[in-house]
């Protein structure tokens, strides 16, 4: 036998990791209770935690009930006052100590994670635990520097955190580290299948002397998570898990004003152009989809290959798949471990069977499955079409679907054809091409010539139905902080209006203010009008009573104007200046109208118009300044964070300061490249219908700003239901906010609702800057490795 034959034929010997330490830890600790107020409670309502690779029972865990959640929230609330008042340095020391302790116990953590979850030791040892440690170190730095990096910010309070089973300790660290750094206290529920590493983490919290009640861990099932979500005294919920449960939580929190971040599912595209490093890309796709058995939210599960390399690529990929070693997760030679449980195996196998039944070509890697345990072979489907269920649905297992494309436009069309928007991977040796594709992908993360990279300094999170909010980096910290003035907002004092007299009917030529859709004045579809009254209750004019069809037309026009996002920030800035300039020409006329409609005195009306002009200038100034950051993760790569527009934003403006508020919201959204459909307030429609004449003379491209008049709640609801609307800003009462946020759940729009609170629109520091710009943008992190 020569050497090359030995390479081909010699089997790998087993190299099992020693699990003694982990087993003795489990044995020592017996049945696990909850970790509340710094101590473990007695185990109660126990259920078993199973090793999915062997079926053996590892430990008994307590199923948290409402009263357990109540105790945990109470402890977190009590601890909040002290914890939020500790200095950044004190909090940094605790986070640093936690990082050190995990580092010292890294092997125990890695083995425990592998036993409990089924993931291979190679991954828990080299990926999960090192990233956890990095997360706590990184966030020790945020705690230390919080005051100077986030001045005038304050923690939410008590944060409820709910995590899934695929990266148990890593997901815990993504949630706990930033929350604690910001000064919050937490009640965390691990997934029922994987609580052990969270319980070991609780002991670490005890060991480092973390003040009691700062971290509380309540184990249990979905109902335990629901009890945290529904608890009145929880200020923010951070959830990672399925889009289905994410939507349930969104609905439950509607109108409550609680913070919410959602990290949900994905169906990420892995795009390979013909000039890519093919062998590198094959390794990349193996990593993207078969890492962690494909139980990865951002798994590159849709392979898109340029037609000219398809055959060659698939051949290499299949050969590589055949070499993957599947089996004992504790064996350091295993590449693929066990799925989380039998239910998941059955679910994924059913999807595979359906794929075959529907005509897709199936390839599964060589080799036999272990006799027991929850295993599925690496699977590849080809001959699929874009609408097939296996192409659209998140499978959450080791199943890849492959399609081909002819040119970059086709690649983009396929890549963006998904309800999800978590991540994407782009492979090309031509960086010009790759970077041209990057901003056009609607995902929160893009990996260029790499896949599945993470770091605590680089934000992670999705677009569209993959959720909102980020974890990691500055944007991840922001998700655990509120502006202190926002926490102190008071309800708007209700003004008693004079009842309409209707005596002063419109005289002369009948004038009905039009709507403004796609750059043209438009009459309402229904043909109905509503009276607009002045401050004395007399009819001041009429506006069209917009309906569902008018909103549909406006959204269509807005979406057609999507190239607004590709225009240079300089151009967007120039157009906003131009709007300001043109409003300035007509400021007397606008001030008169404000007086008439709102009853403001001359000085107040003048101030509102002048501040509106100033606001247009403020956001014009920001258009080319509110940009991203470049990160330096600890590897040969840069990661740059882009502040991207959200898309089409529906805006229902408030009655207060009707011109200024509408213009502030419009200018912030448009400055960042969004298109808007604006529903002016009850008082403002005549002001805004005059404003379209300003728009018409200011070079605003058609469809970027659309104005639909009518009842704000009715039209707001239509906007919330519309899947073509990506975000909704709604000024109205708390009850209205509840309706709007509930209806927005359909495509998980990002919402901002004022809940009847008194925002000071005149305050340029608050309403003329980052507060609105943050709402108008979402962060995309782009990874680009370097080196030859
Ligand atoms: P689930 O959404 O079912 O569960 C996630 C967590 O929520 C678990 O702790 C679960 O408890 C709990 N939970 C279940 N129902 C409720 C409820 N009504 N209210 C509050 N909490 C509840 O997801 P899985 O755990 O099954 O994880 C798989 C899914 O998670 C995949 O679809 C994947 O896409 C997604 N995921 C997304 C990630 C991301 O970062 N975007 C990361 C990891 C997974 P229990 O375990 O007891 O059911």
Tab-separated table of N, CA and C and ligand atoms in Angstrom, residues 47 63 161-167 171 174-175 189-194 219-230 237 239-246 248-249 252 262-267 295-298 340 343-344 347 394-396 420 422 454 460-462 466-467 471, ligand 1:
chain	number	residue	atom	x	y	z
A	47	UNK	N	-38.868	17.392	34.842
A	47	UNK	CA	-38.886	16.661	33.560
A	47	UNK	C	-37.441	16.299	33.243
A	63	UNK	N	-39.836	22.321	35.900
A	63	UNK	CA	-40.690	23.014	34.928
A	63	UNK	C	-41.290	24.246	35.604
A	161	UNK	N	-35.817	37.081	29.023
A	161	UNK	CA	-35.016	36.589	27.899
A	161	UNK	C	-35.348	35.118	27.657
A	162	UNK	N	-35.663	34.797	26.433
A	162	UNK	CA	-36.094	33.431	26.108
A	162	UNK	C	-35.246	32.927	24.948
A	163	UNK	N	-34.640	31.771	25.132
A	163	UNK	CA	-33.665	31.317	24.127
A	163	UNK	C	-33.965	29.894	23.637
A	164	UNK	N	-33.455	29.540	22.448
A	164	UNK	CA	-33.713	28.209	21.881
A	164	UNK	C	-32.601	27.219	22.240
A	165	UNK	N	-32.712	26.021	21.657
A	165	UNK	CA	-31.815	24.938	22.066
A	165	UNK	C	-30.588	24.772	21.184
A	166	UNK	N	-30.495	25.518	20.098
A	166	UNK	CA	-29.423	25.169	19.142
A	166	UNK	C	-28.027	25.651	19.562
A	167	UNK	N	-27.955	26.797	20.247
A	167	UNK	CA	-26.667	27.267	20.792
A	167	UNK	C	-26.938	27.709	22.227
A	171	UNK	N	-26.400	31.570	23.079
A	171	UNK	CA	-27.584	32.448	23.059
A	171	UNK	C	-27.760	33.125	24.423
A	174	UNK	N	-25.329	35.990	24.502
A	174	UNK	CA	-25.767	37.098	23.643
A	174	UNK	C	-26.821	37.951	24.337
A	175	UNK	N	-27.572	37.315	25.240
A	175	UNK	CA	-28.654	38.055	25.903
A	175	UNK	C	-28.174	38.653	27.241
A	189	UNK	N	-35.122	32.224	30.414
A	189	UNK	CA	-35.588	30.837	30.314
A	189	UNK	C	-34.840	30.133	29.190
A	190	UNK	N	-34.073	29.103	29.544
A	190	UNK	CA	-33.434	28.330	28.475
A	190	UNK	C	-34.475	27.428	27.802
A	191	UNK	N	-34.119	26.839	26.669
A	191	UNK	CA	-35.037	25.897	26.021
A	191	UNK	C	-35.150	24.653	26.897
A	192	UNK	N	-36.322	24.037	26.869
A	192	UNK	CA	-36.543	22.894	27.771
A	192	UNK	C	-35.534	21.771	27.528
A	193	UNK	N	-35.087	21.619	26.263
A	193	UNK	CA	-34.195	20.501	25.926
A	193	UNK	C	-32.753	20.742	26.373
A	194	UNK	N	-32.400	21.983	26.619
A	194	UNK	CA	-30.976	22.293	26.864
A	194	UNK	C	-30.801	23.329	27.979
A	219	UNK	N	-36.175	27.489	34.507
A	219	UNK	CA	-36.231	26.480	33.443
A	219	UNK	C	-37.684	26.100	33.188
A	220	UNK	N	-37.916	25.476	32.046
A	220	UNK	CA	-39.279	25.034	31.774
A	220	UNK	C	-39.617	24.990	30.306
A	221	UNK	N	-40.906	24.875	30.037
A	221	UNK	CA	-41.405	24.717	28.674
A	221	UNK	C	-41.876	26.068	28.105
A	222	UNK	N	-42.592	25.953	26.985
A	222	UNK	CA	-43.122	27.162	26.343
A	222	UNK	C	-43.974	27.993	27.287
A	223	UNK	N	-44.765	27.319	28.142
A	223	UNK	CA	-45.667	28.051	29.047
A	223	UNK	C	-44.868	28.916	30.028
A	224	UNK	N	-43.679	28.458	30.386
A	224	UNK	CA	-42.838	29.255	31.298
A	224	UNK	C	-42.411	30.535	30.576
A	225	UNK	N	-42.027	30.363	29.292
A	225	UNK	CA	-41.655	31.528	28.477
A	225	UNK	C	-42.825	32.485	28.363
A	226	UNK	N	-44.020	31.928	28.129
A	226	UNK	CA	-45.211	32.777	27.974
A	226	UNK	C	-45.475	33.550	29.267
A	227	UNK	N	-45.232	32.913	30.431
A	227	UNK	CA	-45.468	33.605	31.712
A	227	UNK	C	-44.512	34.790	31.862
A	228	UNK	N	-43.300	34.653	31.336
A	228	UNK	CA	-42.353	35.791	31.399
A	228	UNK	C	-42.859	36.912	30.493
A	229	UNK	N	-43.271	36.527	29.285
A	229	UNK	CA	-43.749	37.538	28.320
A	229	UNK	C	-44.942	38.298	28.883
A	230	UNK	N	-45.827	37.574	29.563
A	230	UNK	CA	-47.080	38.197	30.030
A	230	UNK	C	-46.932	38.924	31.362
A	237	UNK	N	-38.582	42.335	26.448
A	237	UNK	CA	-38.439	40.909	26.126
A	237	UNK	C	-37.426	40.779	24.989
A	239	UNK	N	-36.095	37.767	22.584
A	239	UNK	CA	-36.457	36.389	22.242
A	239	UNK	C	-35.650	35.911	21.051
A	240	UNK	N	-35.144	34.694	21.139
A	240	UNK	CA	-34.587	34.015	19.977
A	240	UNK	C	-35.317	32.701	19.831
A	241	UNK	N	-35.783	32.451	18.633
A	241	UNK	CA	-36.516	31.212	18.401
A	241	UNK	C	-37.243	31.268	17.076
A	242	UNK	N	-38.332	30.534	16.995
A	242	UNK	CA	-39.028	30.425	15.703
A	242	UNK	C	-39.813	31.693	15.394
A	243	UNK	N	-40.040	31.928	14.114
A	243	UNK	CA	-40.841	33.076	13.689
A	243	UNK	C	-42.264	32.934	14.233
A	244	UNK	N	-42.734	31.679	14.313
A	244	UNK	CA	-44.103	31.454	14.809
A	244	UNK	C	-44.257	31.985	16.252
A	245	UNK	N	-43.353	31.576	17.126
A	245	UNK	CA	-43.456	32.042	18.521
A	245	UNK	C	-43.130	33.537	18.606
A	246	UNK	N	-42.204	34.002	17.767
A	246	UNK	CA	-41.874	35.431	17.728
A	246	UNK	C	-43.129	36.266	17.450
A	248	UNK	N	-46.240	35.367	18.073
A	248	UNK	CA	-47.142	35.297	19.244
A	248	UNK	C	-46.712	36.356	20.269
A	249	UNK	N	-45.396	36.440	20.489
A	249	UNK	CA	-44.885	37.394	21.483
A	249	UNK	C	-45.157	38.832	21.035
A	252	UNK	N	-48.659	39.655	21.778
A	252	UNK	CA	-48.934	39.821	23.216
A	252	UNK	C	-48.422	41.156	23.746
A	262	UNK	N	-36.360	40.569	18.529
A	262	UNK	CA	-36.692	39.232	18.033
A	262	UNK	C	-35.612	38.743	17.079
A	263	UNK	N	-35.002	37.621	17.426
A	263	UNK	CA	-34.052	36.965	16.512
A	263	UNK	C	-34.735	35.692	16.066
A	264	UNK	N	-35.170	35.645	14.798
A	264	UNK	CA	-36.043	34.537	14.405
A	264	UNK	C	-35.407	33.666	13.322
A	265	UNK	N	-36.250	33.070	12.529
A	265	UNK	CA	-35.754	32.069	11.575
A	265	UNK	C	-35.100	32.668	10.340
A	266	UNK	N	-34.651	31.807	9.459
A	266	UNK	CA	-34.013	32.264	8.234
A	266	UNK	C	-34.011	31.197	7.155
A	267	UNK	N	-33.691	31.625	5.960
A	267	UNK	CA	-33.508	30.703	4.830
A	267	UNK	C	-32.453	31.377	3.959
A	295	UNK	N	-28.909	23.043	12.304
A	295	UNK	CA	-29.846	23.664	13.254
A	295	UNK	C	-29.311	25.060	13.588
A	296	UNK	N	-29.284	25.883	12.576
A	296	UNK	CA	-28.695	27.213	12.695
A	296	UNK	C	-29.647	28.184	12.006
A	297	UNK	N	-30.032	29.244	12.724
A	297	UNK	CA	-30.998	30.178	12.147
A	297	UNK	C	-30.471	30.792	10.853
A	298	UNK	N	-29.152	31.032	10.797
A	298	UNK	CA	-28.601	31.701	9.623
A	298	UNK	C	-27.932	30.700	8.667
A	340	UNK	N	-31.555	17.568	17.836
A	340	UNK	CA	-31.915	17.793	19.235
A	340	UNK	C	-32.827	16.717	19.831
A	343	UNK	N	-38.427	14.122	17.773
A	343	UNK	CA	-39.491	14.893	17.099
A	343	UNK	C	-38.902	15.700	15.939
A	344	UNK	N	-37.746	16.302	16.189
A	344	UNK	CA	-37.096	17.096	15.138
A	344	UNK	C	-36.634	16.205	13.991
A	347	UNK	N	-39.634	15.377	11.992
A	347	UNK	CA	-40.119	16.558	11.251
A	347	UNK	C	-39.255	16.800	10.013
A	394	UNK	N	-38.148	27.228	6.188
A	394	UNK	CA	-36.947	26.973	6.992
A	394	UNK	C	-36.996	25.525	7.467
A	395	UNK	N	-35.985	24.737	7.115
A	395	UNK	CA	-36.024	23.299	7.465
A	395	UNK	C	-35.375	23.061	8.825
A	396	UNK	N	-34.360	23.813	9.157
A	396	UNK	CA	-33.665	23.716	10.448
A	396	UNK	C	-33.092	22.321	10.661
A	420	UNK	N	-37.845	35.648	4.760
A	420	UNK	CA	-36.797	35.858	5.759
A	420	UNK	C	-35.725	36.832	5.263
A	422	UNK	N	-32.268	37.004	7.194
A	422	UNK	CA	-31.281	36.964	8.277
A	422	UNK	C	-29.859	37.156	7.753
A	454	UNK	N	-18.994	34.949	13.406
A	454	UNK	CA	-19.640	35.739	14.454
A	454	UNK	C	-18.580	36.383	15.335
A	460	UNK	N	-25.595	41.192	15.062
A	460	UNK	CA	-26.224	40.097	14.335
A	460	UNK	C	-27.733	40.215	14.510
A	461	UNK	N	-28.466	40.024	13.429
A	461	UNK	CA	-29.930	40.075	13.515
A	461	UNK	C	-30.514	40.237	12.132
A	462	UNK	N	-31.833	40.184	12.045
A	462	UNK	CA	-32.444	40.039	10.722
A	462	UNK	C	-33.215	41.230	10.192
A	466	UNK	N	-37.298	37.712	9.738
A	466	UNK	CA	-36.249	37.166	10.615
A	466	UNK	C	-36.140	37.985	11.899
A	467	UNK	N	-36.980	39.008	12.014
A	467	UNK	CA	-37.041	39.742	13.282
A	467	UNK	C	-36.414	41.116	13.236
A	471	UNK	N	-27.974	41.804	18.141
A	471	UNK	CA	-27.196	41.330	19.285
A	471	UNK	C	-25.730	41.442	18.918
B	1	LIG	P1	-39.245	27.982	19.610
B	1	LIG	O1	-39.630	29.288	19.045
B	1	LIG	O2	-40.281	26.946	19.697
B	1	LIG	O3	-38.681	28.156	21.087
B	1	LIG	C1	-37.751	29.112	21.456
B	1	LIG	C2	-37.879	29.362	22.946
B	1	LIG	O4	-39.161	29.909	23.228
B	1	LIG	C3	-37.802	28.086	23.793
B	1	LIG	O5	-37.202	28.404	25.015
B	1	LIG	C4	-39.248	27.751	23.977
B	1	LIG	O6	-39.488	26.913	25.079
B	1	LIG	C5	-39.873	29.102	24.163
B	1	LIG	N1	-41.291	29.193	23.841
B	1	LIG	C6	-42.061	28.329	23.148
B	1	LIG	N2	-43.333	28.791	23.065
B	1	LIG	C7	-43.347	29.987	23.720
B	1	LIG	C8	-44.351	30.978	23.970
B	1	LIG	N3	-45.610	30.841	23.524
B	1	LIG	N4	-44.018	32.081	24.659
B	1	LIG	C9	-42.765	32.258	25.107
B	1	LIG	N5	-41.774	31.360	24.909
B	1	LIG	C10	-42.060	30.239	24.224
B	1	LIG	O7	-38.003	27.544	18.801
B	1	LIG	P2	-37.119	26.268	19.040
B	1	LIG	O8	-36.574	26.247	20.398
B	1	LIG	O9	-37.913	25.101	18.622
B	1	LIG	O10	-35.894	26.598	18.076
B	1	LIG	C11	-35.970	26.395	16.730
B	1	LIG	C12	-36.377	27.644	15.989
B	1	LIG	O11	-35.686	28.783	16.473
B	1	LIG	C13	-36.030	27.564	14.541
B	1	LIG	O12	-37.193	27.764	13.794
B	1	LIG	C14	-35.033	28.681	14.270
B	1	LIG	O13	-35.324	29.321	13.104
B	1	LIG	C15	-35.175	29.576	15.403
B	1	LIG	N6	-33.884	30.099	15.851
B	1	LIG	C16	-33.521	31.354	15.485
B	1	LIG	C17	-32.311	31.879	15.865
B	1	LIG	C18	-31.908	33.268	15.522
B	1	LIG	O14	-30.924	33.760	16.043
B	1	LIG	N7	-32.598	33.975	14.679
B	1	LIG	C19	-31.373	31.087	16.667
B	1	LIG	C20	-31.856	29.810	16.992
B	1	LIG	C21	-33.070	29.341	16.587
B	1	LIG	P3	-39.405	25.329	24.845
B	1	LIG	O15	-38.007	25.029	24.504
B	1	LIG	O16	-39.793	24.752	26.130
B	1	LIG	O17	-40.370	25.036	23.732
